[in-house]
Amino acid sequence: MADPQQMEAAVHEYVAAFEAGDADRIGALYAEHATVEDPVGSPLKNGRTEILEFYRSSVATGAKLKLEGPVRVVADYAVFPFSVNLHWEGSDKRIDVIDTFRFDADGKVTEMRAFWGPANMHGFS
Amino acid sequence: MADPQQMEAAVHEYVAAFEAGDADRIGALYAEHATVEDPVGSPLKNGRTEILEFYRSSVATGAKLKLEGPVRVVADYAVFPFSVNLHWEGSDKRIDVIDTFRFDADGKVTEMRAFWGPANMHGFS
């Protein structure tokens, strides 16, 4: 199982990589055959290539992440509340999200699920 | 699918039922064959009887819940950050938790998972 400190560090690296606008740094956190479900209920991104493409689009929006509470770490999971903040079409937007990261034994994320819905979007008209 | 407002209301009822120390009110939020995994990685509580037994022990500790951010609602899930606060063996304790509630079409919780680990426990010696 991944080390708890390593799992928590991955979350902070995720936030820092968005701050730097560096999709490759984000992709490096994932295992080769990982899946990303963002938001939950949408089609999965399967594997490193699709995941990288997804994050290239994400960082291109200029979105920054802000942790909104402590990272919860248990078993092979790190789970954390955060906000996505972006300036888009002339106004500030915020989305309140909780992500679950599941890790493999090498400390790579194998499954990411992002929980946010319409009621969590603020500043969108 | 359960209604988003109904799912969010269930979370507030969960917090209120802890405040009232009423395990039956908590149990009433669950479907007959629901599962509870608290914390994630521990054996499942299966079905209403085991779940009620679990919550009777929980409320007996005097634990109160405090929401620590907005409820994220998407698809058939409500996911929320909160703290568990209790006075025990002469001092105040806090555990930082994120729960995922998955709902059936009737708006009952069918699967609950609680994410918290040793690093999320404060005031325990």
GROMACS .gro file of C-alpha atoms in nm:
model
  250
    1MET     CA    1   0.000   0.000   0.000
    2ALA     CA    2   0.115   0.355  -0.068
    3ASP     CA    3   0.258   0.547   0.225
    4PRO     CA    4   0.011   0.793   0.387
    5GLN     CA    5   0.261   1.080   0.368
    6GLN     CA    6   0.327   1.002   0.002
    7MET     CA    7  -0.048   1.007  -0.070
    8GLU     CA    8  -0.091   1.342   0.105
    9ALA     CA    9   0.213   1.481  -0.080
   10ALA     CA   10   0.054   1.379  -0.412
   11VAL     CA   11  -0.247   1.597  -0.332
   12HIS     CA   12  -0.025   1.899  -0.263
   13GLU     CA   13   0.170   1.832  -0.584
   14TYR     CA   14  -0.164   1.821  -0.772
   15VAL     CA   15  -0.254   2.169  -0.640
   16ALA     CA   16   0.098   2.303  -0.712
   17ALA     CA   17   0.097   2.164  -1.067
   18PHE     CA   18  -0.230   2.347  -1.141
   19GLU     CA   19  -0.074   2.663  -0.996
   20ALA     CA   20   0.216   2.616  -1.240
   21GLY     CA   21  -0.024   2.529  -1.525
   22ASP     CA   22   0.179   2.214  -1.588
   23ALA     CA   23  -0.036   1.926  -1.718
   24ASP     CA   24   0.266   1.695  -1.748
   25ARG     CA   25   0.331   1.728  -1.373
   26ILE     CA   26  -0.032   1.634  -1.310
   27GLY     CA   27  -0.013   1.339  -1.549
   28ALA     CA   28   0.299   1.212  -1.372
   29LEU     CA   29   0.090   1.153  -1.059
   30TYR     CA   30  -0.117   0.890  -1.242
   31ALA     CA   31  -0.053   0.522  -1.312
   32GLU     CA   32  -0.038   0.421  -1.679
   33HIS     CA   33  -0.385   0.261  -1.678
   34ALA     CA   34  -0.557   0.497  -1.439
   35THR     CA   35  -0.913   0.623  -1.476
   36VAL     CA   36  -1.050   0.973  -1.415
   37GLU     CA   37  -1.424   1.038  -1.361
   38ASP     CA   38  -1.474   1.416  -1.347
   39PRO     CA   39  -1.750   1.483  -1.260
   40VAL     CA   40  -1.882   1.155  -1.122
   41GLY     CA   41  -2.141   1.020  -1.367
   42SER     CA   42  -1.954   1.140  -1.679
   43PRO     CA   43  -1.763   0.905  -1.915
   44LEU     CA   44  -1.431   0.781  -1.778
   45LYS     CA   45  -1.100   0.907  -1.912
   46ASN     CA   46  -0.903   0.584  -1.956
   47GLY     CA   47  -0.525   0.573  -1.938
   48ARG     CA   48  -0.244   0.827  -1.933
   49THR     CA   49  -0.306   0.967  -2.286
   50GLU     CA   50  -0.673   1.055  -2.230
   51ILE     CA   51  -0.593   1.184  -1.882
   52LEU     CA   52  -0.317   1.412  -2.010
   53GLU     CA   53  -0.546   1.550  -2.280
   54PHE     CA   54  -0.809   1.623  -2.014
   55TYR     CA   55  -0.563   1.809  -1.791
   56ARG     CA   56  -0.415   2.004  -2.083
   57SER     CA   57  -0.764   2.144  -2.143
   58SER     CA   58  -0.814   2.205  -1.770
   59VAL     CA   59  -0.495   2.404  -1.713
   60ALA     CA   60  -0.562   2.601  -2.035
   61THR     CA   61  -0.865   2.757  -1.863
   62GLY     CA   62  -0.629   2.910  -1.605
   63ALA     CA   63  -0.810   2.725  -1.324
   64LYS     CA   64  -0.634   2.723  -0.988
   65LEU     CA   65  -0.712   2.489  -0.698
   66LYS     CA   66  -0.741   2.587  -0.332
   67LEU     CA   67  -0.757   2.325  -0.058
   68GLU     CA   68  -1.058   2.397   0.165
   69GLY     CA   69  -0.975   2.162   0.451
   70PRO     CA   70  -0.744   1.882   0.558
   71VAL     CA   71  -0.668   1.587   0.331
   72ARG     CA   72  -0.833   1.271   0.464
   73VAL     CA   73  -0.598   0.971   0.422
   74VAL     CA   74  -0.711   0.614   0.487
   75ALA     CA   75  -0.634   0.270   0.339
   76ASP     CA   76  -0.530   0.342  -0.023
   77TYR     CA   77  -0.720   0.670  -0.051
   78ALA     CA   78  -0.654   1.042  -0.016
   79VAL     CA   79  -0.976   1.247  -0.023
   80PHE     CA   80  -0.987   1.626  -0.010
   81PRO     CA   81  -1.221   1.925  -0.030
   82PHE     CA   82  -1.113   2.211  -0.254
   83SER     CA   83  -1.236   2.489  -0.476
   84VAL     CA   84  -1.158   2.542  -0.844
   85ASN     CA   85  -1.117   2.913  -0.913
   86LEU     CA   86  -1.107   3.067  -1.257
   87HIS     CA   87  -1.164   3.395  -1.432
   88TRP     CA   88  -1.370   3.332  -1.743
   89GLU     CA   89  -1.587   3.544  -1.972
   90GLY     CA   90  -1.529   3.853  -1.760
   91SER     CA   91  -1.608   3.723  -1.413
   92ASP     CA   92  -1.472   3.507  -1.132
   93LYS     CA   93  -1.611   3.155  -1.106
   94ARG     CA   94  -1.578   2.899  -0.828
   95ILE     CA   95  -1.666   2.532  -0.817
   96ASP     CA   96  -1.668   2.343  -0.485
   97VAL     CA   97  -1.531   1.992  -0.536
   98ILE     CA   98  -1.428   1.684  -0.339
   99ASP     CA   99  -1.185   1.447  -0.513
  100THR     CA  100  -1.110   1.087  -0.417
  101PHE     CA  101  -0.764   0.964  -0.520
  102ARG     CA  102  -0.705   0.588  -0.498
  103PHE     CA  103  -0.340   0.479  -0.507
  104ASP     CA  104  -0.151   0.170  -0.614
  105ALA     CA  105   0.143   0.022  -0.420
  106ASP     CA  106   0.384   0.249  -0.610
  107GLY     CA  107   0.208   0.562  -0.488
  108LYS     CA  108   0.052   0.641  -0.827
  109VAL     CA  109  -0.313   0.742  -0.859
  110THR     CA  110  -0.512   0.460  -1.023
  111GLU     CA  111  -0.862   0.603  -0.982
  112MET     CA  112  -0.975   0.961  -0.946
  113ARG     CA  113  -1.338   1.063  -0.895
  114ALA     CA  114  -1.447   1.428  -0.871
  115PHE     CA  115  -1.770   1.505  -0.686
  116TRP     CA  116  -1.932   1.832  -0.791
  117GLY     CA  117  -2.264   1.923  -0.946
  118PRO     CA  118  -2.467   2.222  -1.066
  119ALA     CA  119  -2.537   2.343  -0.710
  120ASN     CA  120  -2.161   2.362  -0.649
  121MET     CA  121  -2.096   2.605  -0.937
  122HIS     CA  122  -2.084   2.974  -0.841
  123GLY     CA  123  -2.061   3.280  -1.066
  124PHE     CA  124  -2.175   3.096  -1.379
  125SER     CA  125  -2.471   3.271  -1.538
  126MET     CA  126  -3.249   0.900  -0.932
  127ALA     CA  127  -3.292   1.076  -0.600
  128ASP     CA  128  -3.359   1.448  -0.612
  129PRO     CA  129  -3.050   1.666  -0.543
  130GLN     CA  130  -3.234   1.871  -0.280
  131GLN     CA  131  -3.353   1.551  -0.112
  132MET     CA  132  -2.994   1.419  -0.103
  133GLU     CA  133  -2.863   1.741   0.050
  134ALA     CA  134  -3.148   1.743   0.303
  135ALA     CA  135  -3.050   1.388   0.409
  136VAL     CA  136  -2.703   1.514   0.500
  137HIS     CA  137  -2.847   1.791   0.718
  138GLU     CA  138  -3.084   1.541   0.881
  139TYR     CA  139  -2.782   1.317   0.953
  140VAL     CA  140  -2.607   1.604   1.135
  141ALA     CA  141  -2.929   1.699   1.320
  142ALA     CA  142  -2.994   1.341   1.428
  143PHE     CA  143  -2.645   1.320   1.582
  144GLU     CA  144  -2.716   1.650   1.760
  145ALA     CA  145  -3.032   1.493   1.902
  146GLY     CA  146  -2.848   1.168   1.983
  147ASP     CA  147  -3.119   0.977   1.796
  148ALA     CA  148  -2.986   0.663   1.626
  149ASP     CA  149  -3.331   0.569   1.493
  150ARG     CA  150  -3.349   0.895   1.297
  151ILE     CA  151  -3.007   0.814   1.147
  152GLY     CA  152  -3.113   0.459   1.065
  153ALA     CA  153  -3.425   0.590   0.889
  154LEU     CA  154  -3.202   0.757   0.629
  155TYR     CA  155  -3.075   0.416   0.513
  156ALA     CA  156  -3.223   0.161   0.274
  157GLU     CA  157  -3.300  -0.183   0.421
  158HIS     CA  158  -2.995  -0.350   0.257
  159ALA     CA  159  -2.753  -0.060   0.279
  160THR     CA  160  -2.383  -0.092   0.363
  161VAL     CA  161  -2.169   0.130   0.586
  162GLU     CA  162  -1.787   0.131   0.564
  163ASP     CA  163  -1.656   0.350   0.846
  164PRO     CA  164  -1.366   0.402   0.819
  165VAL     CA  165  -1.292   0.290   0.462
  166GLY     CA  166  -1.095  -0.038   0.477
  167SER     CA  167  -1.284  -0.172   0.780
  168PRO     CA  168  -1.545  -0.452   0.762
  169LEU     CA  169  -1.880  -0.346   0.616
  170LYS     CA  170  -2.188  -0.309   0.831
  171ASN     CA  171  -2.453  -0.489   0.625
  172GLY     CA  172  -2.820  -0.400   0.647
  173ARG     CA  173  -3.039  -0.190   0.872
  174THR     CA  174  -2.987  -0.398   1.190
  175GLU     CA  175  -2.606  -0.382   1.186
  176ILE     CA  176  -2.619  -0.017   1.083
  177LEU     CA  177  -2.852   0.075   1.369
  178GLU     CA  178  -2.628  -0.107   1.618
  179PHE     CA  179  -2.329   0.089   1.486
  180TYR     CA  180  -2.505   0.424   1.523
  181ARG     CA  181  -2.639   0.342   1.870
  182SER     CA  182  -2.275   0.301   1.979
  183SER     CA  183  -2.175   0.619   1.794
  184VAL     CA  184  -2.436   0.846   1.950
  185ALA     CA  185  -2.364   0.694   2.293
  186THR     CA  186  -2.017   0.856   2.279
  187GLY     CA  187  -2.187   1.198   2.267
  188ALA     CA  188  -2.021   1.272   1.932
  189LYS     CA  189  -2.159   1.574   1.743
  190LEU     CA  190  -2.101   1.647   1.374
  191LYS     CA  191  -2.015   1.985   1.225
  192LEU     CA  192  -2.024   2.045   0.850
  193GLU     CA  193  -1.693   2.197   0.739
  194GLY     CA  194  -1.794   2.305   0.388
  195PRO     CA  195  -2.066   2.273   0.126
  196VAL     CA  196  -2.226   1.939   0.042
  197ARG     CA  197  -2.120   1.824  -0.305
  198VAL     CA  198  -2.415   1.667  -0.489
  199VAL     CA  199  -2.374   1.488  -0.824
  200ALA     CA  200  -2.537   1.187  -0.994
  201ASP     CA  201  -2.663   0.967  -0.706
  202TYR     CA  202  -2.412   1.096  -0.450
  203ALA     CA  203  -2.392   1.353  -0.172
  204VAL     CA  204  -2.037   1.400  -0.041
  205PHE     CA  205  -1.945   1.626   0.247
  206PRO     CA  206  -1.657   1.735   0.470
  207PHE     CA  207  -1.723   1.750   0.841
  208SER     CA  208  -1.569   1.710   1.183
  209VAL     CA  209  -1.671   1.470   1.458
  210ASN     CA  210  -1.640   1.639   1.795
  211LEU     CA  211  -1.653   1.461   2.127
  212HIS     CA  212  -1.547   1.502   2.486
  213TRP     CA  213  -1.393   1.179   2.604
  214GLU     CA  214  -1.162   1.076   2.888
  215GLY     CA  215  -1.132   1.435   3.007
  216SER     CA  216  -1.045   1.615   2.685
  217ASP     CA  217  -1.192   1.740   2.358
  218LYS     CA  218  -1.129   1.526   2.051
  219ARG     CA  219  -1.187   1.600   1.684
  220ILE     CA  220  -1.178   1.376   1.379
  221ASP     CA  221  -1.182   1.527   1.029
  222VAL     CA  222  -1.393   1.312   0.799
  223ILE     CA  223  -1.538   1.309   0.448
  224ASP     CA  224  -1.842   1.086   0.392
  225THR     CA  225  -1.982   0.968   0.061
  226PHE     CA  226  -2.356   0.889   0.062
  227ARG     CA  227  -2.491   0.701  -0.240
  228PHE     CA  228  -2.868   0.707  -0.281
  229ASP     CA  229  -3.130   0.483  -0.440
  230ALA     CA  230  -3.427   0.612  -0.643
  231ASP     CA  231  -3.633   0.646  -0.324
  232GLY     CA  232  -3.380   0.886  -0.171
  233LYS     CA  233  -3.250   0.635   0.082
  234VAL     CA  234  -2.876   0.589   0.143
  235THR     CA  235  -2.760   0.253   0.001
  236GLU     CA  236  -2.385   0.294   0.051
  237MET     CA  237  -2.195   0.507   0.298
  238ARG     CA  238  -1.816   0.531   0.307
  239ALA     CA  239  -1.630   0.738   0.569
  240PHE     CA  240  -1.281   0.860   0.482
  241TRP     CA  241  -1.064   0.932   0.787
  242GLY     CA  242  -0.738   0.794   0.915
  243PRO     CA  243  -0.491   0.831   1.204
  244ALA     CA  244  -0.360   1.166   1.073
  245ASN     CA  245  -0.716   1.305   1.090
  246MET     CA  246  -0.756   1.235   1.465
  247HIS     CA  247  -0.681   1.527   1.697
  248GLY     CA  248  -0.661   1.532   2.076
  249PHE     CA  249  -0.624   1.157   2.112
  250SER     CA  250  -0.318   1.067   2.316
   0.00000   0.00000   0.00000
